[in-house]
Coordinates of C-alpha atoms and ligand atoms in Angstrom, one line a residue:
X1 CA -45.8 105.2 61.2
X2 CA -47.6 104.9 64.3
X3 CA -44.2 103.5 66.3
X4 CA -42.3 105.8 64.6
X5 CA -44.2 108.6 66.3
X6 CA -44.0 107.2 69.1
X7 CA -40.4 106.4 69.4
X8 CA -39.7 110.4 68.7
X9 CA -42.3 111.2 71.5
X10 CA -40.2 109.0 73.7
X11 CA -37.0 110.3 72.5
X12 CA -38.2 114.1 73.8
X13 CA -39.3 112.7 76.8
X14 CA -35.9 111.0 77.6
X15 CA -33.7 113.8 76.2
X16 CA -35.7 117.2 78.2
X17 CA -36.6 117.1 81.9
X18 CA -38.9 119.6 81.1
X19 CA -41.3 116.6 79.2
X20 CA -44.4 115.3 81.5
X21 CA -46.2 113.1 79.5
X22 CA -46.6 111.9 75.7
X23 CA -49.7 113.9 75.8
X24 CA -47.6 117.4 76.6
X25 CA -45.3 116.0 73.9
X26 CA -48.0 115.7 71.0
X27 CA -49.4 118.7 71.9
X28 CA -47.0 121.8 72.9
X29 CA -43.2 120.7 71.2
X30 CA -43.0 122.0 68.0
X31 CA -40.2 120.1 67.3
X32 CA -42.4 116.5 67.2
X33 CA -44.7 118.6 64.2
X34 CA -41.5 120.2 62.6
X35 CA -40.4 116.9 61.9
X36 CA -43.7 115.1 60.7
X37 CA -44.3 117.9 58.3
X38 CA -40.7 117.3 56.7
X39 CA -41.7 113.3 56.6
X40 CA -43.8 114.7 54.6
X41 CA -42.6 117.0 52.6
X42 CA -39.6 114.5 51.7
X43 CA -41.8 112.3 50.5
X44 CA -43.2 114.4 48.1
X45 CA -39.5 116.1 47.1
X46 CA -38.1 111.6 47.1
X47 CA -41.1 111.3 44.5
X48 CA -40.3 115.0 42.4
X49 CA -43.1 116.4 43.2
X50 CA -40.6 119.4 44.0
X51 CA -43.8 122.0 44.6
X52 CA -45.6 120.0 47.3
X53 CA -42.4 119.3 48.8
X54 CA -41.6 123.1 49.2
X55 CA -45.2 124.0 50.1
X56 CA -45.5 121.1 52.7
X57 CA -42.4 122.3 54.4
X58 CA -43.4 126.3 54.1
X59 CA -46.5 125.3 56.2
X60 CA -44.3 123.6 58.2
X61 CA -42.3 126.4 59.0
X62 CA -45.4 128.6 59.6
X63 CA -46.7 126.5 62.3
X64 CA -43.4 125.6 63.8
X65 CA -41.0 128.7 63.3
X66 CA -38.8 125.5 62.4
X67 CA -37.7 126.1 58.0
X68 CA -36.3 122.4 57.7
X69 CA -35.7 121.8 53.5
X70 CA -37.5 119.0 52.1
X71 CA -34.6 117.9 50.3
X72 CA -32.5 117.2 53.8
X73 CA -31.8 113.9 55.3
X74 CA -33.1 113.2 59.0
X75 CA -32.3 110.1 61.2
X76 CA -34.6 108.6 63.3
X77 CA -35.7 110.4 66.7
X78 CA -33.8 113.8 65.8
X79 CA -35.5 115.8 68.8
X80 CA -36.0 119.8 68.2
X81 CA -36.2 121.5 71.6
X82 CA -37.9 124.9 71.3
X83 CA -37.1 125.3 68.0
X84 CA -38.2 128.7 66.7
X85 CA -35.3 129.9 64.2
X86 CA -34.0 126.9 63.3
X87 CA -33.4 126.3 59.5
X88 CA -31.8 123.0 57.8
X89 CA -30.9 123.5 54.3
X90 CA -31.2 121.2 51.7
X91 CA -28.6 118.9 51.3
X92 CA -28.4 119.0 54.8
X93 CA -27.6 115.4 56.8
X94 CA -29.0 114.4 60.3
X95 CA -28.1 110.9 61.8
X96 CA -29.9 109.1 64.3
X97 CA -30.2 110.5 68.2
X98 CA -29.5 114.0 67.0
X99 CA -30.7 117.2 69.3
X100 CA -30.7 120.9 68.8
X101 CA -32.3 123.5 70.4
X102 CA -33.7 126.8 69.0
X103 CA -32.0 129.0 66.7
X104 CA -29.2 126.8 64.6
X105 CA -28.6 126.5 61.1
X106 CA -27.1 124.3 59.2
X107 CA -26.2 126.3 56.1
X108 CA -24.2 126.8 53.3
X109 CA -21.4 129.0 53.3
X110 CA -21.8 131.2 50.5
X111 CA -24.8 131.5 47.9
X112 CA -25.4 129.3 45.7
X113 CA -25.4 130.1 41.8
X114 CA -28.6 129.1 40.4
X115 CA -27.5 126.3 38.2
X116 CA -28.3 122.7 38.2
X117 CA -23.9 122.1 39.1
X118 CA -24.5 123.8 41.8
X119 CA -27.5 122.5 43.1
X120 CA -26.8 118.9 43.3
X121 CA -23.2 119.8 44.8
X122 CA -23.7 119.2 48.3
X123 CA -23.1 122.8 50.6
X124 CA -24.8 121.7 54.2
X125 CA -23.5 120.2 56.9
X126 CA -23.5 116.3 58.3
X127 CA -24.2 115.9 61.6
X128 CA -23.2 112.4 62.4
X129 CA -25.4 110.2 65.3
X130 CA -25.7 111.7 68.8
X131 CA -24.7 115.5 68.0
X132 CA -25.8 117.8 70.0
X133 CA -26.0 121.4 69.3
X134 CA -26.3 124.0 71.0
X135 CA -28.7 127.5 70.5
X136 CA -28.0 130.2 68.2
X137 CA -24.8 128.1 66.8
X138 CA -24.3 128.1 62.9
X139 CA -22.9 124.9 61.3
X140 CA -22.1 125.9 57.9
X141 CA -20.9 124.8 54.5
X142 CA -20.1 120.9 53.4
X143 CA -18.2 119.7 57.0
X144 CA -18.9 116.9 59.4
X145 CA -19.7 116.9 62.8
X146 CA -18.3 113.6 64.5
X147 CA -20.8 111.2 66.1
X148 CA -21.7 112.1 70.1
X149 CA -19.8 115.5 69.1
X150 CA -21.1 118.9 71.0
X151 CA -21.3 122.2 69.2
X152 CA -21.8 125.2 71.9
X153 CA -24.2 127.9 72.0
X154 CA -23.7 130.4 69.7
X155 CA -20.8 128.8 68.2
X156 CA -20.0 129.2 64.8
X157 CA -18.6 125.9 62.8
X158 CA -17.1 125.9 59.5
X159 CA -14.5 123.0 60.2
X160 CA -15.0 119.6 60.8
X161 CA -15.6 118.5 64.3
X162 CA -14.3 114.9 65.4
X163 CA -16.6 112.1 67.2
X164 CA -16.8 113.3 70.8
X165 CA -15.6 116.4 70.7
X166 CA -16.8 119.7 71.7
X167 CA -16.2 122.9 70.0
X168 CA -17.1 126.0 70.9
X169 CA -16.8 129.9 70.1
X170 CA -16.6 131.9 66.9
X171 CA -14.8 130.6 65.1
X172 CA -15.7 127.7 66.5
X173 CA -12.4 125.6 68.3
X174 CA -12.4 122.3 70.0
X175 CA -12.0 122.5 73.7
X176 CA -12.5 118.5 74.8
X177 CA -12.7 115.5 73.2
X178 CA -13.6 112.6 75.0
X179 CA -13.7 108.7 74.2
X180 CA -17.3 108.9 72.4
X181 CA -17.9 105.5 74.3
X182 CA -17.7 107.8 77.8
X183 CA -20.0 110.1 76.1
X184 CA -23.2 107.9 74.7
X185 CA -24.9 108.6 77.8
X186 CA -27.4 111.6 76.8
X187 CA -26.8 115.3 78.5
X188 CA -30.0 117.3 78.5
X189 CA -27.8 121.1 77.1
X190 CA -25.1 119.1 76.4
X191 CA -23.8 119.4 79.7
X192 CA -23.3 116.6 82.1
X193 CA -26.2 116.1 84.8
X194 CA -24.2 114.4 87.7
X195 CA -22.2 117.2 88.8
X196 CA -20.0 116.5 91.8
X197 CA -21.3 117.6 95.1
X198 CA -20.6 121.1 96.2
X199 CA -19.1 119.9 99.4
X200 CA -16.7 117.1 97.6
X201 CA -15.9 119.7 95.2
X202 CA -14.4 121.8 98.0
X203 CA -12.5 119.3 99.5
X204 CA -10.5 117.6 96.6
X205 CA -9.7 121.5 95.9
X206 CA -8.4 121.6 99.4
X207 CA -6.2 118.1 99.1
X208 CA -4.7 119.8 96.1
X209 CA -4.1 122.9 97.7
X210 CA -3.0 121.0 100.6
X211 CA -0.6 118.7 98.3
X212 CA 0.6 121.9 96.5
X213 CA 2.1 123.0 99.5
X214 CA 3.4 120.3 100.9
X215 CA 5.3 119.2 97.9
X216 CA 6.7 123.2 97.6
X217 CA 7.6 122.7 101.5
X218 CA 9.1 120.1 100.9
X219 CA 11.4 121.9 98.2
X220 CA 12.0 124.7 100.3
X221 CA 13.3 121.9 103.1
X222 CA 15.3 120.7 100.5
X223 CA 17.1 123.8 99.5
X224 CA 17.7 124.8 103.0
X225 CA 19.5 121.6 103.9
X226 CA 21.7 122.2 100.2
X227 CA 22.7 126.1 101.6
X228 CA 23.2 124.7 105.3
X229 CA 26.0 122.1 103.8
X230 CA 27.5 124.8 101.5
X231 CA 27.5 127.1 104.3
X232 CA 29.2 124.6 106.9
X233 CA 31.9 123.8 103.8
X234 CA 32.8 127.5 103.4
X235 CA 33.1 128.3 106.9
X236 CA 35.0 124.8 107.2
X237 CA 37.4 126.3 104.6
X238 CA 37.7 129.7 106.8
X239 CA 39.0 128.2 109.4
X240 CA 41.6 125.9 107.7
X241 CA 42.9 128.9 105.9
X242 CA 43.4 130.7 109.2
X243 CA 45.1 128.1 110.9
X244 CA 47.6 127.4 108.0
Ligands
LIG1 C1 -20.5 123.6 74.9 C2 -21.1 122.9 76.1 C3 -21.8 121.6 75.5 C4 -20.0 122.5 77.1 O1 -20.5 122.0 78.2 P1 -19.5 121.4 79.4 O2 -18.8 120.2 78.9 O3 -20.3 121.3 80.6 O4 -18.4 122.5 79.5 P2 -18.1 123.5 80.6 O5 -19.4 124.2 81.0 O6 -17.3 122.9 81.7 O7 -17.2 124.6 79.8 C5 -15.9 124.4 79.4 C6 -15.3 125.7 79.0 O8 -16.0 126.2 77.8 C7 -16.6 127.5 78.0 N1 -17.9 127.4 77.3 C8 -18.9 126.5 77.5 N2 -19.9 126.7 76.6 C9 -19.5 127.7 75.9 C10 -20.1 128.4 74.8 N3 -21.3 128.0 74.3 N4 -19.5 129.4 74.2 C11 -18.3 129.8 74.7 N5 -17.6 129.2 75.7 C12 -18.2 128.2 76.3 C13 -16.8 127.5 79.5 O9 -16.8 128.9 80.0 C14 -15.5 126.8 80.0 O10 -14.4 127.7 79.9 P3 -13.2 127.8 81.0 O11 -12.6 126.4 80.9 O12 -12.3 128.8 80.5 O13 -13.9 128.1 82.3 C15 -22.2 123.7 76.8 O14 -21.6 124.8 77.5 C16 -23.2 124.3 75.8 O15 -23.0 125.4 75.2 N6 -24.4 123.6 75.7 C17 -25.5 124.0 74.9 C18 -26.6 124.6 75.9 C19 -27.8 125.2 75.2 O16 -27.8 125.4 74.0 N7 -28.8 125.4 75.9 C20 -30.0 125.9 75.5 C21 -31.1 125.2 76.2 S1 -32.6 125.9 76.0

């Protein structure tokens, strides 16, 4: 339990820059305490003691701001960032590696009838390992989100997402996919960190521009030499109708 805790401490510190020590960790993200109170609470829903479960989790939620279901499935080393807002609903599935920040749900679509049917169908999302996703974005109803997939802020997902993609908007569409091999590499906001330098930027912009023009100078050159010709033939033809 001990290494457990530990490995999630170390998880937050690798995943946000903003993390100084384990200490900071155990004391001020609520994320690391949203998480051990659902340990808990599952433990009490995995042996039916349903009531516990629930009351584990709503103390959970009062501490945290975080309202995670005891009946969801969490990975190992799912890492919270801020986390007020955020609520996981109950036959909700996190892999491994997983990060979200404050404000996401992973719901169900529509309301549930209150019959046993219903509640053993399952209505939340998956979020397969390495998903990150972004604040405010609403994952909802029985889809899956692809490992090492990114859901933007605010984004609204009712569709499956593939492995390494990116989706984005409401409703939510995919704008990149990448080989998820390219992408295990952790981005702190799902972002990437080593943005090219300013100054490099600028120049390949140039070459292109530069390239651009040289390739549409190079057209123009072309055409010129095409009316010169066709110009010399017609005036060629001029003259040989005068003389005859
Ligand atoms: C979706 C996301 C992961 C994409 O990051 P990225 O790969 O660096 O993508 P870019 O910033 O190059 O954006 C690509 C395009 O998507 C748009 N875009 C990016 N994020 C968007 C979002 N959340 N909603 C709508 N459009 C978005 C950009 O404007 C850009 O559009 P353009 O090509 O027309 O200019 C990132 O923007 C994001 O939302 N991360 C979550 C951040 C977060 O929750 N932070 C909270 C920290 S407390």
């Amino acid at each position: 339990m001990f290494k457990r805790l530990i490995e999630d401490i170390d998880a937050i510190r690798a995943r946000d820059p903003a993390a100084r020590s384990r200490l900071e960790v155990i004391l001020a993200y609520p994320g690391l305490h949203a998480v051990r109170f659902h340990r808990l609470a599952n433990w009490f829903w995995r042996h039916k003691l349903y009531l516990m479960g629930r009351w584990t989790s709503h103390w959970g939620r009062w501490f945290t701001g975080i309202e995670i279901h005891p009946g969801a499935t969490i990975g190992r080393r799912l890492f919270i960032d801020h986390g007020m807002g955020i609520v996981i609903g109950e036959t909700a599935e996190i892999g491994n590696d997983v990060t979200m920040y404050h404000g996401v749900t992973l719901g169900g679509t529509s309301p549930s009838e209150n019959s046993d049917a219903q509640r053993n169908k399952k209505r939340h999302p998956t979020l397969q390992d390495g998903v990150i996703v972004g604040s405010g974005a609403q994952v909802l109803g029985p889809i899956t989100v692809g490992a090492d997939a990114r859901v933007g802020a605010n984004a609204v997902v009712t569709k499956d997402v593939p492995p390494g993609c990116t989706a984005i908007g409401i409703p939510a569409r995919l704008v990149a996919c990448k080989d998820p091999e390219t992408q295990k590499a952790f981005m702190a906001y799902g972002t990437p960190g080593d943005l090219p330098d300013p100054v490099q930027r600028a120049l390949d912009t140039m070459r292109q521009q530069v390239s651009a023009l040289a390739a549409r100078v190079e057209e123009l050159e072309g055409e010129l030499a095409k009316r010169d010709t066709t110009g010399r033939d017609t005036a060629e033809r001029g003259r040989r109708t005068q003389d005859a």
